[in-house]
Coordinates of C-alpha atoms and ligand atoms in Angstrom, one line a residue:
X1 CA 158.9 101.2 85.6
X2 CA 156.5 101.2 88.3
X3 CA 158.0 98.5 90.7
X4 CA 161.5 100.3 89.5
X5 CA 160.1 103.7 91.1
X6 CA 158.1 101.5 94.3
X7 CA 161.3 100.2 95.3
X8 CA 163.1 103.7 94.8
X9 CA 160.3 105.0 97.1
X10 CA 160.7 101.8 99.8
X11 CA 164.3 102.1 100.3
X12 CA 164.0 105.9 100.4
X13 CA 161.6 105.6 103.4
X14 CA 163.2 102.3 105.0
X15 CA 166.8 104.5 104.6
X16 CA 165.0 107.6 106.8
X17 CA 164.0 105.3 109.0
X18 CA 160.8 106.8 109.3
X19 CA 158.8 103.6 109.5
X20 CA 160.3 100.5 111.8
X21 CA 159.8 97.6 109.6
X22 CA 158.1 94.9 111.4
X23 CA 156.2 94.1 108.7
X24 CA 153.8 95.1 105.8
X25 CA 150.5 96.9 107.0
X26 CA 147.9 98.8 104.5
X27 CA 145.9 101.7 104.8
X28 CA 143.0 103.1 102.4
X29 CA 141.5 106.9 102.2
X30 CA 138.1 105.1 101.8
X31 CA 136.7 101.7 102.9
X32 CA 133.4 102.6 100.9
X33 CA 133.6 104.2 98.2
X34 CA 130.9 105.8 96.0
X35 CA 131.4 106.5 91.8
X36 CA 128.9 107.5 89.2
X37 CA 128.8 105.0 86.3
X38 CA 131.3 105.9 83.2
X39 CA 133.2 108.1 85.8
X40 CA 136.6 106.8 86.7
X41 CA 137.2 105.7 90.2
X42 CA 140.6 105.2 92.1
X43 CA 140.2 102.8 95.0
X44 CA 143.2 103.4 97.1
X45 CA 145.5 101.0 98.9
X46 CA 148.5 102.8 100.8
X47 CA 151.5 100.9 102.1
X48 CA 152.4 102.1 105.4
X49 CA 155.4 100.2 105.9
X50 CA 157.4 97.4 104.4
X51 CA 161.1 96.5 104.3
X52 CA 160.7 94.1 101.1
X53 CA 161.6 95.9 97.7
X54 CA 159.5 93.7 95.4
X55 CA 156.5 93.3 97.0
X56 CA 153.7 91.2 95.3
X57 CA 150.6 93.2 94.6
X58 CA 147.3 91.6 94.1
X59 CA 143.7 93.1 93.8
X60 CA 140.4 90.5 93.9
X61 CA 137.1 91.4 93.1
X62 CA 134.5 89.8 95.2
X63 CA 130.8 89.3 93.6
X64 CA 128.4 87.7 95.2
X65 CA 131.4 85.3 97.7
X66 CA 132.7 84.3 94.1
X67 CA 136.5 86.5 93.9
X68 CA 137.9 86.6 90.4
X69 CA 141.3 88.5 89.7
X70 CA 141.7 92.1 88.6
X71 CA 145.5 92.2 89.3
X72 CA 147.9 89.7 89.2
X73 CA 151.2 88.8 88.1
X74 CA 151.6 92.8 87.5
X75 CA 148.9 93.1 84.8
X76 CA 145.1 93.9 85.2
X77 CA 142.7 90.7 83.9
X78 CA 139.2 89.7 84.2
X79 CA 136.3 92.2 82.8
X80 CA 138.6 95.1 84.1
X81 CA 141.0 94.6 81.7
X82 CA 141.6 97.8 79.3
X83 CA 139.3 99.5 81.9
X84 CA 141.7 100.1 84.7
X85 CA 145.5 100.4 85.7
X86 CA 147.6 99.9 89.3
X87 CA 148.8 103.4 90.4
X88 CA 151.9 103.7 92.6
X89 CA 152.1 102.3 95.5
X90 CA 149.1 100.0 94.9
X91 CA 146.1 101.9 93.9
X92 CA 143.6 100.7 91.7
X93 CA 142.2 103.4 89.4
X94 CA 139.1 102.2 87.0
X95 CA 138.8 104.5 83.9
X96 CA 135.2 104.2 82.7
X97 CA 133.2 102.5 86.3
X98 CA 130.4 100.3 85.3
X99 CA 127.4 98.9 87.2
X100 CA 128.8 95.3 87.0
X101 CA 132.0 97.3 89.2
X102 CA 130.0 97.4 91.9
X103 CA 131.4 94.5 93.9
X104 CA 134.0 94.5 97.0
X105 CA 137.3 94.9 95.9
X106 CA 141.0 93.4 98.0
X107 CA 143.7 94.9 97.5
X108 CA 146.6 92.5 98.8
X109 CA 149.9 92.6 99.5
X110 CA 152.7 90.3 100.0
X111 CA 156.1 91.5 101.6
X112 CA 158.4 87.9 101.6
X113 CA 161.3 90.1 103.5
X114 CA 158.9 91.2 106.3
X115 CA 158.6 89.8 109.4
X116 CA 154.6 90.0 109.3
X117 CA 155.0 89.3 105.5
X118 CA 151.4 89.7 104.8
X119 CA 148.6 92.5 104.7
X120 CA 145.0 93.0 103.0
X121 CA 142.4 95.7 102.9
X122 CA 138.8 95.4 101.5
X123 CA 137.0 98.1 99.7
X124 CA 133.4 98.1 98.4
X125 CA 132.3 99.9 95.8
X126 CA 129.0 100.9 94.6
X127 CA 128.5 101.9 91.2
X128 CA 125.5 105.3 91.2
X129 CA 123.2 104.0 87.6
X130 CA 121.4 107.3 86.8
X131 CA 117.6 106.7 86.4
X132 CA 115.9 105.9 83.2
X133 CA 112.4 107.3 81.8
X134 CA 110.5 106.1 83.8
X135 CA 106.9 104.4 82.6
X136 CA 104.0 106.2 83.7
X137 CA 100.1 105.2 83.5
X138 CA 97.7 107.9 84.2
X139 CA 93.9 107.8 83.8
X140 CA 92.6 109.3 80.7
X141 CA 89.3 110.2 82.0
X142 CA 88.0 109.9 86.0
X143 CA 84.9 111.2 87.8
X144 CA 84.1 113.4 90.2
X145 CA 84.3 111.9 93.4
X146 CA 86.1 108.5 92.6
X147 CA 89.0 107.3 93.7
X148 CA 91.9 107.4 91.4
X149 CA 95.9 106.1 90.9
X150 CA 98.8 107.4 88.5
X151 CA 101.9 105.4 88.7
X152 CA 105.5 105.7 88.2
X153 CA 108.3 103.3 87.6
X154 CA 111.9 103.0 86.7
X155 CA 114.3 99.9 87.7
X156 CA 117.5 101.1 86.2
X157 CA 118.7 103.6 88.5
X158 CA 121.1 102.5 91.8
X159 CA 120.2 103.7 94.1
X160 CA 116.6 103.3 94.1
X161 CA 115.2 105.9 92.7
X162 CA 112.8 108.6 94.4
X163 CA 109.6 109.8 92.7
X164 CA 108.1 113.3 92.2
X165 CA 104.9 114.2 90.5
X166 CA 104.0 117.2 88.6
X167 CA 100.8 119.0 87.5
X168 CA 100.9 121.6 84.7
X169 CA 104.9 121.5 85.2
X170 CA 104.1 122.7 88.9
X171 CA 105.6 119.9 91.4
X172 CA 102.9 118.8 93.9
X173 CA 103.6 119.2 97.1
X174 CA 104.7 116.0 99.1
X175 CA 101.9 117.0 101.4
X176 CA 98.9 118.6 100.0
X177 CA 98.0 120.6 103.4
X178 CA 101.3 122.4 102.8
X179 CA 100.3 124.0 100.1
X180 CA 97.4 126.8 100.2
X181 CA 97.0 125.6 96.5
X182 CA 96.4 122.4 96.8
X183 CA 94.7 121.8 100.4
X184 CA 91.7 120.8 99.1
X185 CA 93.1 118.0 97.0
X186 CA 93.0 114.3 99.2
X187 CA 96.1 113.1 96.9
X188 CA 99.2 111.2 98.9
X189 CA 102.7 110.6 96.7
X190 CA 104.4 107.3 97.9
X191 CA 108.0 109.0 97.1
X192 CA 109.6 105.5 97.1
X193 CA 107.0 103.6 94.8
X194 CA 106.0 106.7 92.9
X195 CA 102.3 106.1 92.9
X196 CA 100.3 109.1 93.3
X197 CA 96.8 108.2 95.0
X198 CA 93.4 110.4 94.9
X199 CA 91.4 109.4 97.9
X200 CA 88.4 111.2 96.2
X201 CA 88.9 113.2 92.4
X202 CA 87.9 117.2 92.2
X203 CA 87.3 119.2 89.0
X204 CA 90.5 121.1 90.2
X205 CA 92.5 117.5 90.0
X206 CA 92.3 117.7 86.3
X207 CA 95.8 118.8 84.1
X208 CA 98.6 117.4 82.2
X209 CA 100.5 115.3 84.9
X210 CA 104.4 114.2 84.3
X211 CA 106.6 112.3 87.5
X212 CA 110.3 112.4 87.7
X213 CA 112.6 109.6 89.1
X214 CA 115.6 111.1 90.8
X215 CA 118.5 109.8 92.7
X216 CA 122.4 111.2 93.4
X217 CA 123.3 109.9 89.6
X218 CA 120.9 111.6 87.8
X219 CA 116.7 112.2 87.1
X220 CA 114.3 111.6 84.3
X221 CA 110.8 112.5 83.6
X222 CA 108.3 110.6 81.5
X223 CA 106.1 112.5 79.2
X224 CA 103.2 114.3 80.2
X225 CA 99.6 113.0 80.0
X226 CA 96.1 114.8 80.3
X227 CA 94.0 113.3 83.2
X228 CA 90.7 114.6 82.6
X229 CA 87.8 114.4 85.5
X230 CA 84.2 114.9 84.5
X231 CA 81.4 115.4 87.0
X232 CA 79.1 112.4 85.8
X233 CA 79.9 109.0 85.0
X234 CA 79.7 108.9 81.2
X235 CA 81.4 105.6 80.8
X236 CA 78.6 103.9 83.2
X237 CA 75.8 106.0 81.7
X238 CA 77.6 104.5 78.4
X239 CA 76.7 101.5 80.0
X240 CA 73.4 101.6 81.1
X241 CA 72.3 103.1 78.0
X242 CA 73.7 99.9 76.2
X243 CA 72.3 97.7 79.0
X244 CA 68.5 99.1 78.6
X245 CA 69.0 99.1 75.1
X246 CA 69.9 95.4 75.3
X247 CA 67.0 94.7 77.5
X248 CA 64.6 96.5 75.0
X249 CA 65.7 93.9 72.5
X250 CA 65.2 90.8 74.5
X251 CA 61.9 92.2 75.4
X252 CA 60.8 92.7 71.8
X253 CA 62.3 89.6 70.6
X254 CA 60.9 87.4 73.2
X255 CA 57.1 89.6 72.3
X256 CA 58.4 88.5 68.8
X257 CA 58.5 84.4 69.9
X258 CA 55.3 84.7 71.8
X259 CA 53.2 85.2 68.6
X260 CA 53.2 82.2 66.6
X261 CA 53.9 83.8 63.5
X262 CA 57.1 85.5 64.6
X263 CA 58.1 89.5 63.5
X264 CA 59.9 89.0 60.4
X265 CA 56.9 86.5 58.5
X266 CA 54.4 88.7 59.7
X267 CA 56.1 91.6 58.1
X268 CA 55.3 89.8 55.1
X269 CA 52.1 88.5 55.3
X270 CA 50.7 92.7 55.5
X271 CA 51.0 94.1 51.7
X272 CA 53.8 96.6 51.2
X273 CA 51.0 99.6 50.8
X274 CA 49.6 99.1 54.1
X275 CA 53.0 99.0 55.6
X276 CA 54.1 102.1 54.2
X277 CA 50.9 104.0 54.8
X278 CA 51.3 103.0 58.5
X279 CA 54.8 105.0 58.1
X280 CA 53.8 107.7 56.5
X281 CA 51.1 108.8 58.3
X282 CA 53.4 108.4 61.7
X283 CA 51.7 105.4 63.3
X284 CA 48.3 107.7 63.2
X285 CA 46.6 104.1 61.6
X286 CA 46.8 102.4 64.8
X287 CA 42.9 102.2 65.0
X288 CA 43.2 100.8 61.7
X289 CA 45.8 98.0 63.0
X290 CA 43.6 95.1 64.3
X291 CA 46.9 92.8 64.9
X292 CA 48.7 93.8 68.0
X293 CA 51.8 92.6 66.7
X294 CA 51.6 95.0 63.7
X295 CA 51.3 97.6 66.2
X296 CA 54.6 97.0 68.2
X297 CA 56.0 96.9 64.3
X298 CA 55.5 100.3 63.0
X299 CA 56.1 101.8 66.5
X300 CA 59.1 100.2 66.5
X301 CA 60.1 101.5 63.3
X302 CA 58.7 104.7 63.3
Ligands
NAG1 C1 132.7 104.0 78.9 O1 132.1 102.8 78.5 C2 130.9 102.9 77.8 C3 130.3 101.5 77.6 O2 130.5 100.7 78.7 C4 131.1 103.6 76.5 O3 129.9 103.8 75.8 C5 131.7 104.9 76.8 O4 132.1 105.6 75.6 C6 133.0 104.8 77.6 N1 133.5 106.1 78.0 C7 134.8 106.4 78.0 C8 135.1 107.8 78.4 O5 135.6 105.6 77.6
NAG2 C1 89.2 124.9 99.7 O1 87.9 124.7 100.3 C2 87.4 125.8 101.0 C3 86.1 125.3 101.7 O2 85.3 124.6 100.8 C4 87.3 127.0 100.2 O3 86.8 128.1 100.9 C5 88.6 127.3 99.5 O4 88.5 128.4 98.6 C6 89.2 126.1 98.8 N1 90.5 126.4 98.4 C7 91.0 126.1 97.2 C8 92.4 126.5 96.9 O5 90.3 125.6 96.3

């Protein structure tokens, strides 16, 4: 029915005489052409002239230099196949565009009656993925001062996408100095790798911080996450307490190895009356202790 109404169309025009027919020549609307995935998508290819009334269509995908067929012998094949259909003269219209469309497409076209019996026209498409949630690592806790990083990632959407980053669902500003609210803040936002770098934390940094990957298909926003900033270090007081407290051990266990006796066997060579007096009366009985080592015991205890 198609090639019935092509021809119809051909000899109509050839008849006119509107076209001299020295041969076939194509023509598209768009040699680029831009869809949004699960969108359909007609890639056109016009015939501008031709004298022969059953021309031979053809349409090739091209992947990577590899072309496979997505029209021939009057049927669509390949992975298009149930996803697309030729529309008069020669169009190419895909129903449901996915990512794996986006590939350069030929449409061509072979007129056995012309004189210049042969034409082709290449279109490329590009296939827009909308973005995914993107995974997003911010700090729980930072300090005053420091220097701090909150990333941003997504590697679904085409094209790349673009990052923003948002405090207490207010968008920081691409430029803190722009902002009378935020020109005290030493953040920068790398828009195209989404991380969000504090040259030095304030108190003020602190919130609930979400990003957003964006592109023409689409945006998403990973959930948002408290950053906290605290004006001391705890986590390396946390660590020094444990480091002195460590040291304090070795000390008393190497005092421990220096008498020959050792801690625990000198423990029990005292009677359990003495060493309980020596608690109870809250190491008062330390004239009373003649061993040294006893000493460092109760204390130690007490
Ligand atoms: C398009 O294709 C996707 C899978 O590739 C499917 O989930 C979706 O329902 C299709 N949409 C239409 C309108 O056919
Ligand atoms: C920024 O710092 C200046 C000088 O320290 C101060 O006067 C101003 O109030 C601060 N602005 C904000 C928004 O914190």
């Amino acid at each position: 029915m198609a090639s019935k109404s092509l021809t119809a169309f051909f000899i109509l025009y050839s008849f006119l005489g509107y076209i001299p027919s020295f041969g076939v020549i194509l023509r598209t609307t768009d040699k680029i052409v831009w869809a949004n995935e699960f969108q359909p998508i007609e890639l056109t290819c016009l015939i501008e002239s031709i004298s022969t009334n059953n021309p031979r269509i053809e349409w090739k995908k091209i992947k990577n230099g590899i072309p496979s067929y997505v029209y021939f012998q009057n049927k669509i094949s390949g992975d298009l196949e149930h996803r697309a259909q030729l529309i008069q003269p020669a169009n190419l219209l895909i129903l449901n565009t996915s990512r794996s469309d986006t590939a350069e497409y030929r449409c061509e076209v072979a007129a056995i009656d012309d004189h210049k019996h042969f034409d082709e026209i290449l279109i490329s498409l590009a296939v827009r993925v909308k973005p995914v949630v993107p995974r997003c690592s911010v700090p729980l806790a930072v300090t005053v001062g420091t220097s701090s990083e909150l990333r941003c990632l997504e590697n679904e959407g085409f094209p790349a996408s673009q990052y923003r980053w948002f405090r207490n669902n207010e968008e920081l500003p691409q430029d803190p100095k722009s902002s009378l609210k935020f020109i005290n803040s030493t953040y920068t936002i790398n828009s195209d790798t989404g991380g969000l770098k504090f040259r030095r934390v304030r108190k003020e940094d602190a919130g609930e911080y979400f990003c957003q990957a964006k592109n023409d298909a689409g945006h998403a926003e990973c959930p948002a996450q408290l950053m906290e900033v605290y004006d001391v270090d705890i986590v390396g007081i946390f660590l020094k307490v444990l480091a002195a407290l460590a040291g304090f051990i070795i000390v008393m266990v190497g005092i421990c190895h220096a008498h020959k006796h050792g801690c625990f066997s000198s423990g029990k060579d005292h009677t359990g009356t003495n060493y309980k007096l020596s608690a109870q009366e809250n190491g008062v009985d330390y004239t009373e202790a003649d061993e040294g080592h006893f000493r460092h015991k109760s204390s130690f205890i007490i």
